[in-house]
mmCIF file with all atom_site columns, C-alpha atoms in Angstrom:
data_model
loop_
_atom_site.group_PDB
_atom_site.id
_atom_site.type_symbol
_atom_site.label_atom_id
_atom_site.label_alt_id
_atom_site.label_comp_id
_atom_site.label_asym_id
_atom_site.label_entity_id
_atom_site.label_seq_id
_atom_site.pdbx_PDB_ins_code
_atom_site.Cartn_x
_atom_site.Cartn_y
_atom_site.Cartn_z
_atom_site.occupancy
_atom_site.B_iso_or_equiv
_atom_site.pdbx_formal_charge
_atom_site.auth_seq_id
_atom_site.auth_comp_id
_atom_site.auth_asym_id
_atom_site.auth_atom_id
_atom_site.pdbx_PDB_model_num
ATOM 1   C CA . MET A 1 1   ? 116.722 -0.680 143.355 1.00 0.00 ? 1   MET A CA 1
ATOM 2   C CA . GLN A 1 2   ? 118.216 2.166  141.298 1.00 0.00 ? 2   GLN A CA 1
ATOM 3   C CA . TYR A 1 3   ? 117.544 4.907  143.837 1.00 0.00 ? 3   TYR A CA 1
ATOM 4   C CA . LEU A 1 4   ? 119.351 3.063  146.608 1.00 0.00 ? 4   LEU A CA 1
ATOM 5   C CA . ALA A 1 5   ? 122.248 2.431  144.225 1.00 0.00 ? 5   ALA A CA 1
ATOM 6   C CA . VAL A 1 6   ? 122.496 6.201  143.610 1.00 0.00 ? 6   VAL A CA 1
ATOM 7   C CA . ILE A 1 7   ? 122.527 6.934  147.351 1.00 0.00 ? 7   ILE A CA 1
ATOM 8   C CA . THR A 1 8   ? 125.182 4.273  147.945 1.00 0.00 ? 8   THR A CA 1
ATOM 9   C CA . GLY A 1 9   ? 127.197 5.440  144.928 1.00 0.00 ? 9   GLY A CA 1
ATOM 10  C CA . ILE A 1 10  ? 127.273 9.075  146.066 1.00 0.00 ? 10  ILE A CA 1
ATOM 11  C CA . PHE A 1 11  ? 128.221 8.098  149.601 1.00 0.00 ? 11  PHE A CA 1
ATOM 12  C CA . SER A 1 12  ? 130.950 5.718  148.388 1.00 0.00 ? 12  SER A CA 1
ATOM 13  C CA . LEU A 1 13  ? 132.372 8.229  145.900 1.00 0.00 ? 13  LEU A CA 1
ATOM 14  C CA . GLU A 1 14  ? 132.458 10.950 148.544 1.00 0.00 ? 14  GLU A CA 1
ATOM 15  C CA . TYR A 1 15  ? 134.002 8.616  151.115 1.00 0.00 ? 15  TYR A CA 1
ATOM 16  C CA . GLY A 1 16  ? 136.814 7.770  148.712 1.00 0.00 ? 16  GLY A CA 1
ATOM 17  C CA . LEU A 1 17  ? 137.362 11.349 147.530 1.00 0.00 ? 17  LEU A CA 1
ATOM 18  C CA . LYS A 1 18  ? 137.351 12.777 151.045 1.00 0.00 ? 18  LYS A CA 1
ATOM 19  C CA . ASN A 1 19  ? 139.830 10.158 152.251 1.00 0.00 ? 19  ASN A CA 1
ATOM 20  C CA . TYR A 1 20  ? 142.043 10.937 149.241 1.00 0.00 ? 20  TYR A CA 1
ATOM 21  C CA . ILE A 1 21  ? 141.888 14.672 149.975 1.00 0.00 ? 21  ILE A CA 1
ATOM 22  C CA . GLU A 1 22  ? 142.651 14.103 153.647 1.00 0.00 ? 22  GLU A CA 1
ATOM 23  C CA . LYS A 1 23  ? 145.759 12.081 152.812 1.00 0.00 ? 23  LYS A CA 1
ATOM 24  C CA . ASN A 1 24  ? 147.057 13.895 149.722 1.00 0.00 ? 24  ASN A CA 1
ATOM 25  C CA . VAL A 1 25  ? 146.174 17.589 149.883 1.00 0.00 ? 25  VAL A CA 1
ATOM 26  C CA . ALA A 1 26  ? 147.609 19.932 152.477 1.00 0.00 ? 26  ALA A CA 1
ATOM 27  C CA . GLU A 1 27  ? 145.363 22.450 154.218 1.00 0.00 ? 27  GLU A CA 1
ATOM 28  C CA . GLY A 1 28  ? 145.629 25.721 152.310 1.00 0.00 ? 28  GLY A CA 1
ATOM 29  C CA . GLU A 1 29  ? 147.086 24.085 149.182 1.00 0.00 ? 29  GLU A CA 1
ATOM 30  C CA . SER A 1 30  ? 145.309 24.812 145.897 1.00 0.00 ? 30  SER A CA 1
ATOM 31  C CA . ARG A 1 31  ? 145.650 22.670 142.766 1.00 0.00 ? 31  ARG A CA 1
ATOM 32  C CA . LYS A 1 32  ? 144.251 23.802 139.436 1.00 0.00 ? 32  LYS A CA 1
ATOM 33  C CA . LYS A 1 33  ? 142.313 21.148 137.519 1.00 0.00 ? 33  LYS A CA 1
ATOM 34  C CA . LEU A 1 34  ? 140.524 21.121 134.157 1.00 0.00 ? 34  LEU A CA 1
ATOM 35  C CA . GLY A 1 35  ? 142.686 23.918 132.800 1.00 0.00 ? 35  GLY A CA 1
ATOM 36  C CA . GLY A 1 36  ? 142.109 26.063 135.873 1.00 0.00 ? 36  GLY A CA 1
ATOM 37  C CA . LEU A 1 37  ? 138.297 25.839 135.793 1.00 0.00 ? 37  LEU A CA 1
ATOM 38  C CA . LEU A 1 38  ? 138.321 23.908 139.049 1.00 0.00 ? 38  LEU A CA 1
ATOM 39  C CA . LEU A 1 39  ? 140.388 24.345 142.195 1.00 0.00 ? 39  LEU A CA 1
ATOM 40  C CA . LEU A 1 40  ? 141.151 21.334 144.379 1.00 0.00 ? 40  LEU A CA 1
ATOM 41  C CA . ARG A 1 41  ? 141.575 22.437 148.000 1.00 0.00 ? 41  ARG A CA 1
ATOM 42  C CA . LYS A 1 42  ? 141.122 20.956 151.457 1.00 0.00 ? 42  LYS A CA 1
ATOM 43  C CA . HIS A 1 43  ? 138.929 22.663 154.013 1.00 0.00 ? 43  HIS A CA 1
ATOM 44  C CA . HIS A 1 44  ? 137.538 21.310 157.263 1.00 0.00 ? 44  HIS A CA 1
ATOM 45  C CA . ASN A 1 45  ? 134.066 22.787 157.658 1.00 0.00 ? 45  ASN A CA 1
ATOM 46  C CA . ARG A 1 46  ? 133.162 22.600 161.337 1.00 0.00 ? 46  ARG A CA 1
ATOM 47  C CA . GLY A 1 47  ? 129.722 24.106 160.881 1.00 0.00 ? 47  GLY A CA 1
ATOM 48  C CA . ALA A 1 48  ? 127.129 24.000 158.139 1.00 0.00 ? 48  ALA A CA 1
ATOM 49  C CA . PHE A 1 49  ? 127.099 25.950 154.856 1.00 0.00 ? 49  PHE A CA 1
ATOM 50  C CA . LEU A 1 50  ? 129.915 28.556 154.874 1.00 0.00 ? 50  LEU A CA 1
ATOM 51  C CA . ASN A 1 51  ? 130.865 27.405 158.397 1.00 0.00 ? 51  ASN A CA 1
ATOM 52  C CA . ALA A 1 52  ? 127.579 28.766 159.784 1.00 0.00 ? 52  ALA A CA 1
ATOM 53  C CA . GLY A 1 53  ? 127.012 27.371 163.250 1.00 0.00 ? 53  GLY A CA 1
ATOM 54  C CA . GLN A 1 54  ? 130.609 26.363 163.866 1.00 0.00 ? 54  GLN A CA 1
ATOM 55  C CA . ALA A 1 55  ? 130.318 27.751 167.394 1.00 0.00 ? 55  ALA A CA 1
ATOM 56  C CA . ARG A 1 56  ? 127.454 25.271 167.957 1.00 0.00 ? 56  ARG A CA 1
ATOM 57  C CA . ARG A 1 57  ? 128.948 22.214 166.323 1.00 0.00 ? 57  ARG A CA 1
ATOM 58  C CA . ARG A 1 58  ? 127.020 19.725 168.448 1.00 0.00 ? 58  ARG A CA 1
ATOM 59  C CA . ALA A 1 59  ? 123.710 21.357 167.491 1.00 0.00 ? 59  ALA A CA 1
ATOM 60  C CA . VAL A 1 60  ? 124.684 21.288 163.801 1.00 0.00 ? 60  VAL A CA 1
ATOM 61  C CA . MET A 1 61  ? 125.614 17.606 164.142 1.00 0.00 ? 61  MET A CA 1
ATOM 62  C CA . VAL A 1 62  ? 122.325 16.680 165.828 1.00 0.00 ? 62  VAL A CA 1
ATOM 63  C CA . LEU A 1 63  ? 120.263 18.738 163.378 1.00 0.00 ? 63  LEU A CA 1
ATOM 64  C CA . SER A 1 64  ? 122.074 17.129 160.434 1.00 0.00 ? 64  SER A CA 1
ATOM 65  C CA . ALA A 1 65  ? 121.357 13.642 161.774 1.00 0.00 ? 65  ALA A CA 1
ATOM 66  C CA . LEU A 1 66  ? 117.697 14.430 162.535 1.00 0.00 ? 66  LEU A CA 1
ATOM 67  C CA . LEU A 1 67  ? 117.084 15.986 159.110 1.00 0.00 ? 67  LEU A CA 1
ATOM 68  C CA . SER A 1 68  ? 118.758 13.024 157.401 1.00 0.00 ? 68  SER A CA 1
ATOM 69  C CA . LEU A 1 69  ? 116.499 10.649 159.351 1.00 0.00 ? 69  LEU A CA 1
ATOM 70  C CA . ALA A 1 70  ? 113.375 12.693 158.562 1.00 0.00 ? 70  ALA A CA 1
ATOM 71  C CA . VAL A 1 71  ? 114.155 12.787 154.825 1.00 0.00 ? 71  VAL A CA 1
ATOM 72  C CA . THR A 1 72  ? 114.924 9.054  154.935 1.00 0.00 ? 72  THR A CA 1
ATOM 73  C CA . GLY A 1 73  ? 111.484 8.421  156.431 1.00 0.00 ? 73  GLY A CA 1
ATOM 74  C CA . PHE A 1 74  ? 109.833 10.554 153.761 1.00 0.00 ? 74  PHE A CA 1
ATOM 75  C CA . PHE A 1 75  ? 111.843 8.747  151.063 1.00 0.00 ? 75  PHE A CA 1
ATOM 76  C CA . ALA A 1 76  ? 110.693 5.367  152.431 1.00 0.00 ? 76  ALA A CA 1
ATOM 77  C CA . LEU A 1 77  ? 107.053 6.508  152.197 1.00 0.00 ? 77  LEU A CA 1
ATOM 78  C CA . VAL A 1 78  ? 107.445 7.834  148.651 1.00 0.00 ? 78  VAL A CA 1
ATOM 79  C CA . LEU A 1 79  ? 109.461 4.837  147.471 1.00 0.00 ? 79  LEU A CA 1
ATOM 80  C CA . GLY A 1 80  ? 106.489 2.504  147.838 1.00 0.00 ? 80  GLY A CA 1
ATOM 81  C CA . LYS A 1 81  ? 104.195 4.680  145.727 1.00 0.00 ? 81  LYS A CA 1
ATOM 82  C CA . PRO A 1 82  ? 103.871 4.410  141.953 1.00 0.00 ? 82  PRO A CA 1
ATOM 83  C CA . GLY A 1 83  ? 105.117 7.301  139.839 1.00 0.00 ? 83  GLY A CA 1
ATOM 84  C CA . LYS A 1 84  ? 106.781 10.282 141.534 1.00 0.00 ? 84  LYS A CA 1
ATOM 85  C CA . LYS A 1 85  ? 110.055 9.410  139.780 1.00 0.00 ? 85  LYS A CA 1
ATOM 86  C CA . LEU A 1 86  ? 111.356 12.976 139.813 1.00 0.00 ? 86  LEU A CA 1
ATOM 87  C CA . LEU A 1 87  ? 110.753 13.209 143.548 1.00 0.00 ? 87  LEU A CA 1
ATOM 88  C CA . LYS A 1 88  ? 112.432 9.834  144.113 1.00 0.00 ? 88  LYS A CA 1
ATOM 89  C CA . TRP A 1 89  ? 115.493 10.871 142.076 1.00 0.00 ? 89  TRP A CA 1
ATOM 90  C CA . GLY A 1 90  ? 115.653 14.178 143.933 1.00 0.00 ? 90  GLY A CA 1
ATOM 91  C CA . LEU A 1 91  ? 115.463 12.477 147.315 1.00 0.00 ? 91  LEU A CA 1
ATOM 92  C CA . ALA A 1 92  ? 118.084 9.913  146.288 1.00 0.00 ? 92  ALA A CA 1
ATOM 93  C CA . LEU A 1 93  ? 120.551 12.670 145.317 1.00 0.00 ? 93  LEU A CA 1
ATOM 94  C CA . LEU A 1 94  ? 119.732 14.678 148.423 1.00 0.00 ? 94  LEU A CA 1
ATOM 95  C CA . LEU A 1 95  ? 120.179 11.681 150.726 1.00 0.00 ? 95  LEU A CA 1
ATOM 96  C CA . GLY A 1 96  ? 123.449 10.578 149.124 1.00 0.00 ? 96  GLY A CA 1
ATOM 97  C CA . GLY A 1 97  ? 124.949 13.995 149.863 1.00 0.00 ? 97  GLY A CA 1
ATOM 98  C CA . ALA A 1 98  ? 123.285 14.292 153.258 1.00 0.00 ? 98  ALA A CA 1
ATOM 99  C CA . TYR A 1 99  ? 124.531 10.890 154.406 1.00 0.00 ? 99  TYR A CA 1
ATOM 100 C CA . SER A 1 100 ? 128.064 11.741 153.324 1.00 0.00 ? 100 SER A CA 1
ATOM 101 C CA . ASN A 1 101 ? 128.153 15.081 155.136 1.00 0.00 ? 101 ASN A CA 1
ATOM 102 C CA . THR A 1 102 ? 126.348 13.720 158.200 1.00 0.00 ? 102 THR A CA 1
ATOM 103 C CA . TYR A 1 103 ? 128.825 10.838 158.375 1.00 0.00 ? 103 TYR A CA 1
ATOM 104 C CA . ASP A 1 104 ? 131.661 13.367 158.351 1.00 0.00 ? 104 ASP A CA 1
ATOM 105 C CA . ARG A 1 105 ? 130.037 15.395 161.135 1.00 0.00 ? 105 ARG A CA 1
ATOM 106 C CA . LEU A 1 106 ? 129.475 12.332 163.308 1.00 0.00 ? 106 LEU A CA 1
ATOM 107 C CA . VAL A 1 107 ? 132.774 10.526 162.665 1.00 0.00 ? 107 VAL A CA 1
ATOM 108 C CA . ARG A 1 108 ? 135.363 13.161 161.709 1.00 0.00 ? 108 ARG A CA 1
ATOM 109 C CA . LYS A 1 109 ? 133.701 16.017 163.641 1.00 0.00 ? 109 LYS A CA 1
ATOM 110 C CA . TYR A 1 110 ? 133.957 18.211 160.514 1.00 0.00 ? 110 TYR A CA 1
ATOM 111 C CA . VAL A 1 111 ? 132.925 18.007 156.861 1.00 0.00 ? 111 VAL A CA 1
ATOM 112 C CA . VAL A 1 112 ? 135.696 17.686 154.285 1.00 0.00 ? 112 VAL A CA 1
ATOM 113 C CA . ASP A 1 113 ? 135.172 20.221 151.489 1.00 0.00 ? 113 ASP A CA 1
ATOM 114 C CA . TYR A 1 114 ? 137.560 20.127 148.554 1.00 0.00 ? 114 TYR A CA 1
ATOM 115 C CA . VAL A 1 115 ? 136.442 21.885 145.384 1.00 0.00 ? 115 VAL A CA 1
ATOM 116 C CA . SER A 1 116 ? 135.989 25.548 144.462 1.00 0.00 ? 116 SER A CA 1
ATOM 117 C CA . PHE A 1 117 ? 135.867 27.633 141.317 1.00 0.00 ? 117 PHE A CA 1
ATOM 118 C CA . PRO A 1 118 ? 138.039 30.604 140.325 1.00 0.00 ? 118 PRO A CA 1
ATOM 119 C CA . LEU A 1 119 ? 135.375 33.303 140.603 1.00 0.00 ? 119 LEU A CA 1
ATOM 120 C CA . PRO A 1 120 ? 135.688 37.049 141.254 1.00 0.00 ? 120 PRO A CA 1
ATOM 121 C CA . PHE A 1 121 ? 134.716 38.986 144.383 1.00 0.00 ? 121 PHE A CA 1
ATOM 122 C CA . GLY A 1 122 ? 136.115 36.376 146.794 1.00 0.00 ? 122 GLY A CA 1
ATOM 123 C CA . LEU A 1 123 ? 133.607 33.741 145.716 1.00 0.00 ? 123 LEU A CA 1
ATOM 124 C CA . ASP A 1 124 ? 136.532 31.418 145.018 1.00 0.00 ? 124 ASP A CA 1
ATOM 125 C CA . ASN A 1 125 ? 136.859 31.118 148.811 1.00 0.00 ? 125 ASN A CA 1
ATOM 126 C CA . ILE A 1 126 ? 133.646 29.068 148.953 1.00 0.00 ? 126 ILE A CA 1
ATOM 127 C CA . ILE A 1 127 ? 134.665 25.423 149.025 1.00 0.00 ? 127 ILE A CA 1
ATOM 128 C CA . PHE A 1 128 ? 132.225 22.574 148.309 1.00 0.00 ? 128 PHE A CA 1
ATOM 129 C CA . ASN A 1 129 ? 132.170 18.818 148.045 1.00 0.00 ? 129 ASN A CA 1
ATOM 130 C CA . ILE A 1 130 ? 130.200 16.631 145.632 1.00 0.00 ? 130 ILE A CA 1
ATOM 131 C CA . GLY A 1 131 ? 127.673 15.879 148.363 1.00 0.00 ? 131 GLY A CA 1
ATOM 132 C CA . ASP A 1 132 ? 126.836 19.587 148.547 1.00 0.00 ? 132 ASP A CA 1
ATOM 133 C CA . PHE A 1 133 ? 126.040 19.644 144.827 1.00 0.00 ? 133 PHE A CA 1
ATOM 134 C CA . CYS A 1 134 ? 123.935 16.487 145.150 1.00 0.00 ? 134 CYS A CA 1
ATOM 135 C CA . ILE A 1 135 ? 121.967 18.076 147.997 1.00 0.00 ? 135 ILE A CA 1
ATOM 136 C CA . MET A 1 136 ? 121.342 21.240 145.946 1.00 0.00 ? 136 MET A CA 1
ATOM 137 C CA . VAL A 1 137 ? 120.330 19.418 142.754 1.00 0.00 ? 137 VAL A CA 1
ATOM 138 C CA . GLY A 1 138 ? 118.248 16.906 144.716 1.00 0.00 ? 138 GLY A CA 1
ATOM 139 C CA . ALA A 1 139 ? 116.378 19.659 146.536 1.00 0.00 ? 139 ALA A CA 1
ATOM 140 C CA . LEU A 1 140 ? 115.671 21.429 143.236 1.00 0.00 ? 140 LEU A CA 1
ATOM 141 C CA . LEU A 1 141 ? 114.287 18.208 141.738 1.00 0.00 ? 141 LEU A CA 1
ATOM 142 C CA . CYS A 1 142 ? 112.077 17.656 144.781 1.00 0.00 ? 142 CYS A CA 1
ATOM 143 C CA . VAL A 1 143 ? 110.169 20.923 144.272 1.00 0.00 ? 143 VAL A CA 1
ATOM 144 C CA . PRO A 1 144 ? 108.380 19.957 141.037 1.00 0.00 ? 144 PRO A CA 1
ATOM 145 C CA . GLY A 1 145 ? 108.452 16.323 142.169 1.00 0.00 ? 145 GLY A CA 1
ATOM 146 C CA . CYS A 1 146 ? 106.429 17.118 145.317 1.00 0.00 ? 146 CYS A CA 1
ATOM 147 C CA . SER A 1 147 ? 103.886 19.146 143.385 1.00 0.00 ? 147 SER A CA 1
ATOM 148 C CA . GLY A 1 148 ? 103.353 16.351 140.861 1.00 0.00 ? 148 GLY A CA 1
ATOM 149 C CA . GLU A 1 149 ? 104.734 18.358 137.952 1.00 0.00 ? 149 GLU A CA 1
ATOM 150 C CA . TRP A 1 150 ? 106.673 16.327 135.386 1.00 0.00 ? 150 TRP A CA 1
ATOM 151 C CA . ASP A 1 151 ? 105.238 13.123 136.856 1.00 0.00 ? 151 ASP A CA 1
ATOM 152 C CA . GLU A 1 152 ? 104.587 10.636 134.091 1.00 0.00 ? 152 GLU A CA 1
ATOM 153 C CA . ASN A 1 153 ? 102.228 8.565  136.309 1.00 0.00 ? 153 ASN A CA 1
ATOM 154 C CA . PRO A 1 154 ? 99.997  10.970 138.241 1.00 0.00 ? 154 PRO A CA 1
#
């Protein structure tokens, strides 16, 4: 099934990239990529987005696992229904990123973030991983997907 392949692909890509970053990039080091449009950096995020909740790491870990399970259950329900392709794609992207970050929280005890952009006003200090982007894009696709918009088989 294509949706499960996307989830597995995102998780596998992130697993490999995060292991590479852990072994080959020093904390605090910054490498310019794509002509300086991208910064490769290593950051251990011990909370959620922007380190929110790092003082309550166990709660963040449990919440991450519970939300991943809840979305997995919803995905399983939607997967068996005809149509709803946009919603299915959105959930597949969201779950690929969520599984990757939840795995990090459960196994490493922190999420490996490794990419940022040279932006003004200190925004270049925000460090992401591919899973974060998949979660954001997946969530955006789920909004019209849940409402039935753009569904070719209503």
